[in-house]
mmCIF file of C-alpha atoms in Angstrom:
data_model
loop_
_atom_site.group_PDB
_atom_site.id
_atom_site.type_symbol
_atom_site.label_atom_id
_atom_site.label_comp_id
_atom_site.label_asym_id
_atom_site.label_seq_id
_atom_site.Cartn_x
_atom_site.Cartn_y
_atom_site.Cartn_z
ATOM 1 C CA MET A 1278 -15.775 -25.060 -0.596
ATOM 2 C CA ILE A 1279 -13.040 -25.851 -3.068
ATOM 3 C CA ILE A 1280 -10.857 -22.890 -3.976
ATOM 4 C CA ARG A 1281 -9.294 -22.739 -7.436
ATOM 5 C CA ALA A 1282 -5.852 -21.554 -6.348
ATOM 6 C CA PRO A 1283 -2.987 -21.706 -8.806
ATOM 7 C CA HIS A 1284 -0.539 -24.534 -8.215
ATOM 8 C CA LEU A 1285 2.573 -22.849 -6.942
ATOM 9 C CA PRO A 1286 5.818 -23.943 -5.386
ATOM 10 C CA GLY A 1287 5.746 -23.700 -1.601
ATOM 11 C CA GLY A 1288 7.966 -21.589 0.599
ATOM 12 C CA VAL A 1289 7.826 -18.429 -1.501
ATOM 13 C CA VAL A 1290 7.755 -15.224 0.537
ATOM 14 C CA SER A 1291 6.600 -11.811 -0.621
ATOM 15 C CA SER A 1292 7.804 -8.584 0.949
ATOM 16 C CA ARG A 1293 4.786 -6.620 -0.335
ATOM 17 C CA LEU A 1294 2.636 -4.812 2.227
ATOM 18 C CA VAL A 1295 -0.876 -6.253 2.466
ATOM 19 C CA GLU A 1296 -3.792 -5.737 4.839
ATOM 20 C CA SER A 1297 -6.427 -8.048 6.296
ATOM 21 C CA LEU A 1298 -9.079 -6.210 4.254
ATOM 22 C CA ASP A 1299 -7.375 -7.705 1.170
ATOM 23 C CA LEU A 1300 -8.467 -11.209 2.205
ATOM 24 C CA TYR A 1301 -12.108 -10.951 1.054
ATOM 25 C CA PRO A 1302 -11.382 -9.797 -2.509
ATOM 26 C CA THR A 1303 -8.576 -12.395 -2.752
ATOM 27 C CA VAL A 1304 -10.775 -15.279 -1.606
ATOM 28 C CA ALA A 1305 -13.586 -14.046 -3.894
ATOM 29 C CA ALA A 1306 -11.199 -14.034 -6.869
ATOM 30 C CA LEU A 1307 -9.917 -17.512 -6.016
ATOM 31 C CA ALA A 1308 -13.515 -18.740 -5.870
ATOM 32 C CA GLY A 1309 -14.266 -17.126 -9.242
ATOM 33 C CA LEU A 1310 -16.671 -14.594 -7.730
ATOM 34 C CA PRO A 1311 -16.693 -10.846 -8.327
ATOM 35 C CA PRO A 1312 -16.309 -8.796 -5.130
ATOM 36 C CA PRO A 1313 -19.057 -6.272 -4.308
ATOM 37 C CA PRO A 1314 -18.354 -2.891 -5.980
ATOM 38 C CA ASP A 1315 -18.105 -0.962 -2.691
ATOM 39 C CA LEU A 1316 -15.614 -3.375 -1.139
ATOM 40 C CA ASP A 1317 -12.287 -2.060 0.119
ATOM 41 C CA GLY A 1318 -9.192 -4.166 -0.381
ATOM 42 C CA THR A 1319 -7.215 -5.594 -3.255
ATOM 43 C CA ASP A 1320 -7.173 -9.012 -4.892
ATOM 44 C CA LEU A 1321 -3.745 -10.418 -4.002
ATOM 45 C CA THR A 1322 -3.785 -13.466 -6.300
ATOM 46 C CA PRO A 1323 -1.079 -11.948 -8.563
ATOM 47 C CA LEU A 1324 1.299 -12.326 -5.590
ATOM 48 C CA PHE A 1325 0.728 -16.092 -5.714
ATOM 49 C CA ILE A 1326 2.266 -16.167 -9.184
ATOM 50 C CA ASP A 1327 4.904 -13.433 -8.744
ATOM 51 C CA PRO A 1328 5.629 -12.510 -5.101
ATOM 52 C CA ASN A 1329 7.142 -9.218 -6.292
ATOM 53 C CA SER A 1330 4.055 -8.077 -8.233
ATOM 54 C CA GLU A 1331 2.903 -4.494 -7.732
ATOM 55 C CA VAL A 1332 -0.700 -5.315 -6.829
ATOM 56 C CA LYS A 1333 -1.368 -2.216 -4.743
ATOM 57 C CA PRO A 1334 0.416 0.837 -3.376
ATOM 58 C CA SER A 1335 3.125 -0.033 -0.862
ATOM 59 C CA VAL A 1336 1.212 1.248 2.137
ATOM 60 C CA ALA A 1337 -0.876 -0.401 4.844
ATOM 61 C CA PHE A 1338 -3.161 1.429 7.269
ATOM 62 C CA SER A 1339 -4.342 0.265 10.676
ATOM 63 C CA GLU A 1340 -5.986 1.781 13.723
ATOM 64 C CA TYR A 1341 -5.892 0.952 17.424
ATOM 65 C CA PRO A 1342 -8.162 2.476 20.068
ATOM 66 C CA ARG A 1343 -6.857 3.567 23.459
ATOM 67 C CA CYS A 1344 -9.559 3.688 26.084
ATOM 68 C CA ALA A 1345 -7.541 4.592 29.159
ATOM 69 C CA PRO A 1346 -7.889 8.215 30.304
ATOM 70 C CA PRO A 1347 -5.190 10.562 28.931
ATOM 71 C CA GLN A 1348 -3.364 10.772 32.288
ATOM 72 C CA THR A 1349 -2.844 6.964 32.293
ATOM 73 C CA PRO A 1350 0.753 5.934 31.445
ATOM 74 C CA TRP A 1351 1.211 4.959 27.789
ATOM 75 C CA ASP A 1352 2.431 1.479 28.690
ATOM 76 C CA ASP A 1353 -0.989 0.715 30.259
ATOM 77 C CA ARG A 1354 -2.674 -1.757 27.915
ATOM 78 C CA SER A 1355 -6.264 -1.206 29.092
ATOM 79 C CA SER A 1356 -8.608 -3.122 26.858
ATOM 80 C CA CYS A 1357 -11.211 -1.398 24.710
ATOM 81 C CA GLY A 1358 -13.129 -4.635 24.175
ATOM 82 C CA SER A 1359 -16.196 -3.527 26.121
ATOM 83 C CA THR A 1360 -15.899 0.210 25.393
ATOM 84 C CA PRO A 1361 -18.331 1.705 22.839
ATOM 85 C CA ARG A 1362 -16.570 3.532 19.964
ATOM 86 C CA GLU A 1363 -18.226 6.760 21.108
ATOM 87 C CA ASP A 1364 -16.257 6.531 24.362
ATOM 88 C CA PHE A 1365 -12.746 5.931 22.982
ATOM 89 C CA ASP A 1366 -10.281 8.535 24.236
ATOM 90 C CA VAL A 1367 -7.553 8.274 21.630
ATOM 91 C CA MET A 1368 -7.157 6.365 18.360
ATOM 92 C CA GLY A 1369 -3.766 5.204 17.107
ATOM 93 C CA LEU A 1370 -3.590 5.656 13.339
ATOM 94 C CA SER A 1371 -0.707 3.735 11.769
ATOM 95 C CA VAL A 1372 0.762 4.145 8.310
ATOM 96 C CA ARG A 1373 3.188 1.411 7.261
ATOM 97 C CA VAL A 1374 5.364 1.957 4.196
ATOM 98 C CA PRO A 1375 8.363 -0.197 3.251
ATOM 99 C CA ASP A 1376 10.939 1.758 5.287
ATOM 100 C CA TRP A 1377 8.813 3.217 8.110
ATOM 101 C CA ARG A 1378 5.911 2.642 10.504
ATOM 102 C CA TYR A 1379 4.302 5.832 11.783
ATOM 103 C CA THR A 1380 1.558 6.028 14.409
ATOM 104 C CA ALA A 1381 -0.248 9.215 15.397
ATOM 105 C CA TRP A 1382 -2.290 8.877 18.603
ATOM 106 C CA MET A 1383 -5.148 11.280 17.820
ATOM 107 C CA ARG A 1384 -7.891 12.499 20.164
ATOM 108 C CA TRP A 1385 -11.150 10.799 19.226
ATOM 109 C CA ASN A 1386 -14.363 12.621 18.302
ATOM 110 C CA GLY A 1387 -16.932 10.201 19.696
ATOM 111 C CA THR A 1388 -19.809 12.144 18.132
ATOM 112 C CA LEU A 1389 -18.565 11.860 14.534
ATOM 113 C CA LEU A 1390 -16.608 8.642 15.211
ATOM 114 C CA LEU A 1391 -13.507 10.202 13.665
ATOM 115 C CA PRO A 1392 -10.051 11.253 14.833
ATOM 116 C CA ASP A 1393 -9.815 14.966 15.654
ATOM 117 C CA PHE A 1394 -7.138 16.368 13.349
ATOM 118 C CA SER A 1395 -7.853 19.917 14.527
ATOM 119 C CA ARG A 1396 -5.866 19.090 17.683
ATOM 120 C CA PRO A 1397 -2.242 18.002 17.920
ATOM 121 C CA ALA A 1398 -1.544 14.295 18.290
ATOM 122 C CA ALA A 1399 -1.486 13.037 21.885
ATOM 123 C CA ALA A 1400 1.678 11.117 20.959
ATOM 124 C CA VAL A 1401 3.613 10.177 17.833
ATOM 125 C CA GLU A 1402 5.708 7.116 17.034
ATOM 126 C CA LEU A 1403 8.063 6.503 14.104
ATOM 127 C CA TYR A 1404 10.058 3.321 13.613
ATOM 128 C CA ALA A 1405 12.673 2.814 10.891
ATOM 129 C CA HIS A 1406 12.222 -0.427 8.936
ATOM 130 C CA SER A 1407 14.873 -0.019 6.245
ATOM 131 C CA GLY A 1408 16.383 -3.461 5.711
ATOM 132 C CA ASP A 1409 13.653 -5.191 7.746
ATOM 133 C CA ASP A 1410 13.194 -8.764 6.522
ATOM 134 C CA GLU A 1411 10.652 -9.353 9.341
ATOM 135 C CA SER A 1412 12.863 -11.908 11.088
ATOM 136 C CA ASN A 1413 13.538 -9.701 14.143
ATOM 137 C CA PHE A 1414 10.591 -7.482 15.128
ATOM 138 C CA ASP A 1415 12.344 -6.097 18.230
ATOM 139 C CA MET A 1416 15.270 -4.852 16.177
ATOM 140 C CA TYR A 1417 13.015 -2.373 14.363
ATOM 141 C CA GLU A 1418 10.264 -1.552 16.833
ATOM 142 C CA ASN A 1419 12.187 -0.588 19.986
ATOM 143 C CA GLU A 1420 13.490 2.875 19.113
ATOM 144 C CA ASN A 1421 10.932 5.604 18.468
ATOM 145 C CA VAL A 1422 12.751 8.048 16.141
ATOM 146 C CA ALA A 1423 9.854 10.496 15.681
ATOM 147 C CA SER A 1424 11.541 13.263 17.677
ATOM 148 C CA ASN A 1425 14.777 13.096 15.672
ATOM 149 C CA PRO A 1426 14.920 16.348 13.610
ATOM 150 C CA ALA A 1427 16.371 14.371 10.686
ATOM 151 C CA ASN A 1428 13.012 12.556 10.422
ATOM 152 C CA ALA A 1429 10.753 15.646 10.475
ATOM 153 C CA LYS A 1430 9.895 15.384 6.753
ATOM 154 C CA VAL A 1431 9.066 11.677 7.102
ATOM 155 C CA VAL A 1432 6.807 12.396 10.097
ATOM 156 C CA SER A 1433 5.086 15.231 8.222
ATOM 157 C CA HIS A 1434 4.572 13.159 5.060
ATOM 158 C CA LEU A 1435 3.224 10.101 6.889
ATOM 159 C CA HIS A 1436 0.984 12.266 9.087
ATOM 160 C CA ALA A 1437 -0.483 13.823 5.928
ATOM 161 C CA MET A 1438 -1.149 10.302 4.621
ATOM 162 C CA ALA A 1439 -2.923 9.411 7.889
ATOM 163 C CA GLU A 1440 -5.017 12.561 7.759
ATOM 164 C CA ALA A 1441 -5.991 11.915 4.128
ATOM 165 C CA GLN A 1442 -6.948 8.334 5.012
ATOM 166 C CA TRP A 1443 -9.001 9.037 8.150
ATOM 167 C CA SER A 1444 -10.207 12.641 8.245
ATOM 168 C CA ARG A 1445 -13.269 12.093 6.080
ATOM 169 C CA GLY A 1446 -14.312 8.727 7.480
ATOM 170 C CA ARG A 1447 -16.450 6.970 4.877
ATOM 171 C CA CYS A 1448 -17.421 10.250 3.192
ATOM 172 C CA ARG A 1449 -16.658 10.815 -0.481
ATOM 173 C CA PRO A 1450 -14.320 13.655 -1.511
ATOM 174 C CA HIS A 1451 -17.193 16.112 -2.141
ATOM 175 C CA GLU A 1452 -18.803 15.315 1.232
ATOM 176 C CA ARG A 1453 -17.974 16.095 4.844
ATOM 177 C CA PRO A 1454 -18.730 14.213 8.066
ATOM 178 C CA CYS A 1455 -21.811 15.556 9.862
ATOM 179 C CA LEU A 1456 -24.640 14.530 12.191
ATOM 180 C CA ILE A 1457 -28.263 13.948 11.206
ATOM 181 C CA ASP A 1458 -30.676 13.118 14.031
ATOM 182 C CA GLY A 1459 -27.619 12.631 16.255
ATOM 183 C CA LYS A 1460 -26.097 9.957 14.016
ATOM 184 C CA PRO A 1461 -22.836 10.355 12.096
ATOM 185 C CA THR A 1462 -23.292 10.509 8.325
ATOM 186 C CA CYS A 1463 -21.972 12.396 5.274
ATOM 187 C CA CYS A 1464 -23.303 15.743 4.066
ATOM 188 C CA LYS A 1465 -22.652 17.759 0.907
#
């Protein structure tokens, strides 16, 4: 396959936040194909021309399952590779904005395949990224500042963003997650 990418000077770096789900619509655009209408993600080709383009909101979301039982120490890196999603214990929901990365470790509802926001987070992480040029990961990701009272508003705001992103699963705004014949779906 030959991709019709614009000819650009090499070595240009963009500080914009992007996600892996942006790859499909970007490759589709470069190939001259329209992405499917229900596809998540953003076409990032404007960044190839102007690395400072505002192609999408400056936020990236990611999730990480934790399959070890709750009493297991948090530094245990037990793999979830062979664990069915229904059996996850906790899901880490991360919100990355330019100056912060927030992760709420939420109890997992294996029946609805959604985080349980009716319960408090099992753990919370907040890392300050102000001034981060991504050349020294350890400099920004070693001190969890979530418990600092000065960051309470940041924690609250980013938690609200996580809840808005994940509480409804794939349901539309006028729907709610439910079960039909034991399978998770969306109901009105």
